[in-house]
């Protein structure tokens, strides 16, 4: 596929990653013992991937749209 790229995420990618991560956590909620918070979200310490040395966020883009993400420690 020619219109596919994986790139380092920018702060502008944070909200789309957060939303994809919420869907991911929901899909695994039958396996992982986790509850929703008071806002109806699973929540995740996502900011550390921009704030902590050695943590790297990536996004996958296909045909100009978000297709996935990777959070690397």
mmCIF file of C-alpha atoms in Angstrom:
data_model
loop_
_atom_site.group_PDB
_atom_site.id
_atom_site.type_symbol
_atom_site.label_atom_id
_atom_site.label_comp_id
_atom_site.label_asym_id
_atom_site.label_seq_id
_atom_site.Cartn_x
_atom_site.Cartn_y
_atom_site.Cartn_z
ATOM 1 C CA UNK A 1 0.000 0.000 0.000
ATOM 2 C CA UNK A 2 1.587 3.244 -1.077
ATOM 3 C CA UNK A 3 -0.515 5.576 1.070
ATOM 4 C CA UNK A 4 0.616 4.133 4.399
ATOM 5 C CA UNK A 5 3.045 5.648 6.866
ATOM 6 C CA UNK A 6 4.144 5.227 10.462
ATOM 7 C CA UNK A 7 5.501 8.378 12.021
ATOM 8 C CA UNK A 8 6.334 9.840 15.401
ATOM 9 C CA UNK A 9 3.193 11.281 16.963
ATOM 10 C CA UNK A 10 2.952 14.993 17.645
ATOM 11 C CA UNK A 11 0.902 16.638 20.403
ATOM 12 C CA UNK A 12 -1.804 17.203 17.764
ATOM 13 C CA UNK A 13 -2.140 13.400 17.519
ATOM 14 C CA UNK A 14 -2.804 12.975 21.241
ATOM 15 C CA UNK A 15 -6.623 13.133 21.105
ATOM 16 C CA UNK A 16 -6.969 10.669 18.199
ATOM 17 C CA UNK A 17 -4.555 8.289 19.972
ATOM 18 C CA UNK A 18 -6.524 8.667 23.200
ATOM 19 C CA UNK A 19 -9.768 7.802 21.423
ATOM 20 C CA UNK A 20 -8.246 4.792 19.642
ATOM 21 C CA UNK A 21 -6.779 3.653 22.971
ATOM 22 C CA UNK A 22 -10.195 3.873 24.646
ATOM 23 C CA UNK A 23 -11.634 1.607 21.922
ATOM 24 C CA UNK A 24 -8.714 -0.797 22.363
ATOM 25 C CA UNK A 25 -9.270 -0.945 26.118
ATOM 26 C CA UNK A 26 -12.990 -1.512 25.595
ATOM 27 C CA UNK A 27 -12.276 -4.408 23.229
ATOM 28 C CA UNK A 28 -10.081 -6.017 25.886
ATOM 29 C CA UNK A 29 -12.357 -5.271 28.840
ATOM 30 C CA UNK A 30 -13.602 -8.875 28.867
ATOM 31 C CA UNK A 31 -10.022 -10.029 29.473
ATOM 32 C CA UNK A 32 -8.560 -7.195 31.561
ATOM 33 C CA UNK A 33 -10.079 -6.353 34.915
ATOM 34 C CA UNK A 34 -10.658 -2.627 34.557
ATOM 35 C CA UNK A 35 -13.506 -0.284 35.353
ATOM 36 C CA UNK A 36 -14.688 2.953 33.819
ATOM 37 C CA UNK A 37 -13.916 6.126 35.713
ATOM 38 C CA UNK A 38 -16.439 8.805 36.718
ATOM 39 C CA UNK A 39 -16.285 10.208 33.161
ATOM 40 C CA UNK A 40 -17.106 6.859 31.552
ATOM 41 C CA UNK A 41 -13.552 6.380 30.321
ATOM 42 C CA UNK A 42 -10.947 3.727 31.011
ATOM 43 C CA UNK A 43 -8.237 6.337 31.212
ATOM 44 C CA UNK A 44 -4.551 5.911 30.525
ATOM 45 C CA UNK A 45 -1.430 7.918 31.434
ATOM 46 C CA UNK A 46 -0.922 8.948 27.821
ATOM 47 C CA UNK A 47 0.874 12.257 28.425
ATOM 48 C CA UNK A 48 3.985 10.430 29.608
ATOM 49 C CA UNK A 49 4.696 9.443 26.008
ATOM 50 C CA UNK A 50 5.400 13.094 25.274
ATOM 51 C CA UNK A 51 6.827 14.047 28.675
ATOM 52 C CA UNK A 52 9.090 11.136 29.657
ATOM 53 C CA UNK A 53 12.477 10.340 28.208
ATOM 54 C CA UNK A 54 12.524 6.872 26.688
ATOM 55 C CA UNK A 55 8.787 6.883 25.838
ATOM 56 C CA UNK A 56 7.760 7.295 22.214
ATOM 57 C CA UNK A 57 4.283 7.603 20.642
ATOM 58 C CA UNK A 58 3.715 6.685 16.995
ATOM 59 C CA UNK A 59 0.730 6.834 14.677
ATOM 60 C CA UNK A 60 -0.056 4.810 11.587
ATOM 61 C CA UNK A 61 -1.751 6.710 8.766
ATOM 62 C CA UNK A 62 -3.433 4.983 5.820
ATOM 63 C CA UNK A 63 -4.862 6.980 2.926
ATOM 64 C CA UNK A 64 -4.609 10.137 5.043
ATOM 65 C CA UNK A 65 -6.603 8.709 7.988
ATOM 66 C CA UNK A 66 -5.595 7.308 11.355
ATOM 67 C CA UNK A 67 -5.178 3.543 11.182
ATOM 68 C CA UNK A 68 -3.461 2.751 14.490
ATOM 69 C CA UNK A 69 -0.897 3.713 17.056
ATOM 70 C CA UNK A 70 2.058 2.340 19.013
ATOM 71 C CA UNK A 71 3.201 3.430 22.461
ATOM 72 C CA UNK A 72 6.805 2.384 23.053
ATOM 73 C CA UNK A 73 8.608 2.461 26.397
#
